[in-house]
CSV table of C-alpha atoms in Angstrom, one decimal:
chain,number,residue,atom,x,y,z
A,179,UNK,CA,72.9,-25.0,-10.6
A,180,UNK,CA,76.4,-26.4,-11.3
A,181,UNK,CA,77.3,-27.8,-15.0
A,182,UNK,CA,80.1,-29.2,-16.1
A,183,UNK,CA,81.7,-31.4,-19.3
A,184,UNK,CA,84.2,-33.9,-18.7
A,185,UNK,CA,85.8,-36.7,-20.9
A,186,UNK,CA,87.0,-40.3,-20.5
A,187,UNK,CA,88.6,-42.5,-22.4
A,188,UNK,CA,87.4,-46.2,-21.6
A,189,UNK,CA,88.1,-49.8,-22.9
A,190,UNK,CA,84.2,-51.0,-23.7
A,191,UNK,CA,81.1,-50.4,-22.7
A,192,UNK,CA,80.9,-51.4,-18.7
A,193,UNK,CA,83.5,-49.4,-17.6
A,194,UNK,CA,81.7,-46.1,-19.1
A,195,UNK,CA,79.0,-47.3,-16.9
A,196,UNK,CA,81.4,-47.9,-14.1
A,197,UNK,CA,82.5,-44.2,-14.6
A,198,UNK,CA,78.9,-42.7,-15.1
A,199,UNK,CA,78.2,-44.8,-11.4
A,200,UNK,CA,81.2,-42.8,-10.1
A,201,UNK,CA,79.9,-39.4,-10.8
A,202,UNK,CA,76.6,-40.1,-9.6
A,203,UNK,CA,77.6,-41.5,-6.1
A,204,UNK,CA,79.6,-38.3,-6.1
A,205,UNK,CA,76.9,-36.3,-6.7
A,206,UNK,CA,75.1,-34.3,-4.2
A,207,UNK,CA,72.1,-34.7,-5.0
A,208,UNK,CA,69.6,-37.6,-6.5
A,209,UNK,CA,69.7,-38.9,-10.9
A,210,UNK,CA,66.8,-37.8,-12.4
A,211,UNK,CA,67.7,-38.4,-16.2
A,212,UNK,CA,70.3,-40.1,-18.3
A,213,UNK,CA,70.5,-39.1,-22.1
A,214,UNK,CA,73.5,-39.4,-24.2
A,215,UNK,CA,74.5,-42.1,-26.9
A,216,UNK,CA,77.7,-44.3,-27.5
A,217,UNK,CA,80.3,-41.3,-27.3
A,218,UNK,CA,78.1,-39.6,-24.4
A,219,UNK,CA,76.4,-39.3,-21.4
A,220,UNK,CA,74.3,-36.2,-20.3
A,221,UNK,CA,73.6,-36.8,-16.2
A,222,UNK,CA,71.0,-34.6,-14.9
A,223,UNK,CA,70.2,-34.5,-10.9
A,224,UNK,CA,67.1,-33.4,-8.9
A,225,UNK,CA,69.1,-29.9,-8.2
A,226,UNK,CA,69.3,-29.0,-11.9
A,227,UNK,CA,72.8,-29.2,-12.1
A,228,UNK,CA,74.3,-31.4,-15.0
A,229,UNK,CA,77.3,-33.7,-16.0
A,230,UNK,CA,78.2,-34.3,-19.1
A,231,UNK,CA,80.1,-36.8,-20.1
A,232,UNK,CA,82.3,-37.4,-23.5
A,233,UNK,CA,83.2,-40.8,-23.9
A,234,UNK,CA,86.3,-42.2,-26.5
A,235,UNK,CA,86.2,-46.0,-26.8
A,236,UNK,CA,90.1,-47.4,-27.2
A,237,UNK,CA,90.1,-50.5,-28.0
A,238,UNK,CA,92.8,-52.8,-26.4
A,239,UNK,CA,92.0,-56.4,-27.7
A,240,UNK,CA,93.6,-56.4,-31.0
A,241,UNK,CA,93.0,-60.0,-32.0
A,242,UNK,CA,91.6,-61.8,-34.8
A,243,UNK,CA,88.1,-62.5,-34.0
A,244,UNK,CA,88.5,-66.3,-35.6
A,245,UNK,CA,92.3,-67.1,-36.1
A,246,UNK,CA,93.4,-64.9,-32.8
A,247,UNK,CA,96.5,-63.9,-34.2
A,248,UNK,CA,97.2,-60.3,-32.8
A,249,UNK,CA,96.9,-57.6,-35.7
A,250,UNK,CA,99.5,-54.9,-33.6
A,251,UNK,CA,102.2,-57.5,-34.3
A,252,UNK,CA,101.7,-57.8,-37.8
A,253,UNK,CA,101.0,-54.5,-38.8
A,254,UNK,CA,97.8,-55.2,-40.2
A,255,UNK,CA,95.6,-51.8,-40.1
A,256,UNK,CA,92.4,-51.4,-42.6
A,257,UNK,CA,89.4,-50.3,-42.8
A,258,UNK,CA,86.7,-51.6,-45.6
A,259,UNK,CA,83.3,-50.1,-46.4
A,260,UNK,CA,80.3,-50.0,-43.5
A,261,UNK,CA,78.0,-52.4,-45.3
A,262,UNK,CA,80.7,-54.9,-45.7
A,263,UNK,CA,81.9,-55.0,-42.5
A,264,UNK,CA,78.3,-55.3,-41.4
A,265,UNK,CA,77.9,-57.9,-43.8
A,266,UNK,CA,80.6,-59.9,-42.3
A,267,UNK,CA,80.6,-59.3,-38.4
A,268,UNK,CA,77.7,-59.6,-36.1
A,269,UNK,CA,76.6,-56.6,-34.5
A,270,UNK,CA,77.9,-57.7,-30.7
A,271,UNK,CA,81.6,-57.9,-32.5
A,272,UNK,CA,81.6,-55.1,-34.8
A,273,UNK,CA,84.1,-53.1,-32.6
A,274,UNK,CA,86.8,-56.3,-33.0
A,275,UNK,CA,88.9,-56.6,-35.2
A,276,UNK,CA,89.4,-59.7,-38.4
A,277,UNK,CA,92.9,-60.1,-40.1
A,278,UNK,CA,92.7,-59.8,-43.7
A,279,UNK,CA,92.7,-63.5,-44.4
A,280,UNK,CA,89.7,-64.2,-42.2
A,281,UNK,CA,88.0,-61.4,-43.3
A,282,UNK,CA,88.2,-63.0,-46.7
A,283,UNK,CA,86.9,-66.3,-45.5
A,284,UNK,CA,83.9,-64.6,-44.1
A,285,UNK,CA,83.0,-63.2,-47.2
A,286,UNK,CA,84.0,-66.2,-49.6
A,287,UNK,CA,86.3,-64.1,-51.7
A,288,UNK,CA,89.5,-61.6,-51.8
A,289,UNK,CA,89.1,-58.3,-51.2
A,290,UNK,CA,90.0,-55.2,-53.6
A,291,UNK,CA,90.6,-52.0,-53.6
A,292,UNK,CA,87.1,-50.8,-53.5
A,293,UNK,CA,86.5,-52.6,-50.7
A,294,UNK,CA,88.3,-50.2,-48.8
A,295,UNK,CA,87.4,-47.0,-46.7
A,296,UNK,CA,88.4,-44.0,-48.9
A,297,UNK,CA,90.4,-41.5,-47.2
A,298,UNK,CA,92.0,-44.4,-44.9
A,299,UNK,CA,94.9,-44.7,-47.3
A,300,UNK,CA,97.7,-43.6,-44.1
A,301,UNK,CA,97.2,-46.9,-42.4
A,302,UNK,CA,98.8,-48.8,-45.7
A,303,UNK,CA,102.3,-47.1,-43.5
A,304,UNK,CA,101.9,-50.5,-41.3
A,305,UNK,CA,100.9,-53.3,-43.6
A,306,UNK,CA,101.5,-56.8,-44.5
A,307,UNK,CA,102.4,-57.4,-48.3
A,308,UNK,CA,98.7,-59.2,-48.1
A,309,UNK,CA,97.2,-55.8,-47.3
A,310,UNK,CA,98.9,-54.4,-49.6
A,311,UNK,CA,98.4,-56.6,-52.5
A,312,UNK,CA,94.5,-56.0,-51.9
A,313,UNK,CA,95.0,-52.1,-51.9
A,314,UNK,CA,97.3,-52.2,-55.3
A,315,UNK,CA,99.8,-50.2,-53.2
A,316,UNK,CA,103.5,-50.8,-53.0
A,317,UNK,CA,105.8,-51.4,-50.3
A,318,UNK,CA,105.3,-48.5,-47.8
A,319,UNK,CA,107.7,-45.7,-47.4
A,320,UNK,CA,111.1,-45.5,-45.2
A,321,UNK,CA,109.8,-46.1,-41.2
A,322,UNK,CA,112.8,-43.8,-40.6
A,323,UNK,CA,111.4,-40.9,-42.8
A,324,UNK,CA,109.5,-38.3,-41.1
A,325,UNK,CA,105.7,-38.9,-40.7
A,326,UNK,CA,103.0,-37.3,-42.4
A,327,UNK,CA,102.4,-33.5,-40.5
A,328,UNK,CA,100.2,-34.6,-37.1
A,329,UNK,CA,101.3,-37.6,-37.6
A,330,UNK,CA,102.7,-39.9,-34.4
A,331,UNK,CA,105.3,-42.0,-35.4
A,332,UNK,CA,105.0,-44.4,-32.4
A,333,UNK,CA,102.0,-45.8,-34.8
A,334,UNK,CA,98.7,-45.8,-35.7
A,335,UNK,CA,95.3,-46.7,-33.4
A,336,UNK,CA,92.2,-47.3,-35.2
A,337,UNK,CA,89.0,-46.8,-34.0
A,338,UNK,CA,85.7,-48.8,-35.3
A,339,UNK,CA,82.8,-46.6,-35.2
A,340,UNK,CA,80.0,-47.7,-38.0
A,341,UNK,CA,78.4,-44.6,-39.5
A,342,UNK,CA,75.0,-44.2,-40.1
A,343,UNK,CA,75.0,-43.6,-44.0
A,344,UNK,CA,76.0,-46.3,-46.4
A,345,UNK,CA,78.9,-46.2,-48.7
């Protein structure tokens, strides 16, 4: 009975399946059961042996759901609270992204400060002055300084994952 964990990173949802079909037509032996969730899959086969796979979700479409403008170019990174988010976006979207101004169209009013995730306060490094005017925050620090310990300076990539408790 062989068992072993392996990881993936993938750009949405069919190529995880895509990658979960390539382990099972490698597979000697016949699927018997799938379990996992969004971040896994746990492939078991009629020998007993068992894959199991870890999957991280990059996204790679970085563009305003409504205005399209591309939020990597203006240095527009946030994060605000799950419920309004949720509020906001339809489920099928959730993982896309909205530019501040859009965001605030959606939800017929500007955003504030407490709108925002706490502990997310490293992504205000790459903002617009919009962005920033929302968190209260001045201008960032020096690009040229050295970045926070663990840190890349090549930039930031933010992840969308809704948790399950409410803020």
């Amino acid at each position: 009975m062989r068992s072993e964990s392996v990881l993936h990173r993938a750009s949405g949802q069919l190529e995880v399946e895509q990658i979960i079909d390539g382990h099972v037509a490698r597979a000697s032996s016949p699927l018997v059961r799938v379990a996992g969730s969004l971040w896994s899959r746990d492939l078991t086969f009629a020998d007993g042996s068992r894959i199991e796979c870890w999957i991280i979700l990059e996204v790679s479409d970085w563009r305003c759901l409504d205005c399209g403008i591309d939020l990597r170019h203006v240095d527009e990174y946030y994060m605000v609270r799950d419920d309004l988010w949720n509020s906001a976006v339809v489920e099928f979207d959730r993982h896309r992204h909205l530019c501040i101004g859009c965001l605030e169209s959606r939800l017929g009013r500007e955003l504030t400060n407490a709108d925002f995730r706490p502990g997310t306060e490293h992504l205000t490094r790459r903002a617009t002055p919009r962005l920033r005017d929302r968190l209260g925050r001045a201008a960032p620090p020096d690009r040229r300084s050295a970045p926070p310990a663990g840190v890349d300076d090549g930039g930031y990539v933010v992840r969308y994952f809704p948790s399950t408790e409410s803020r």
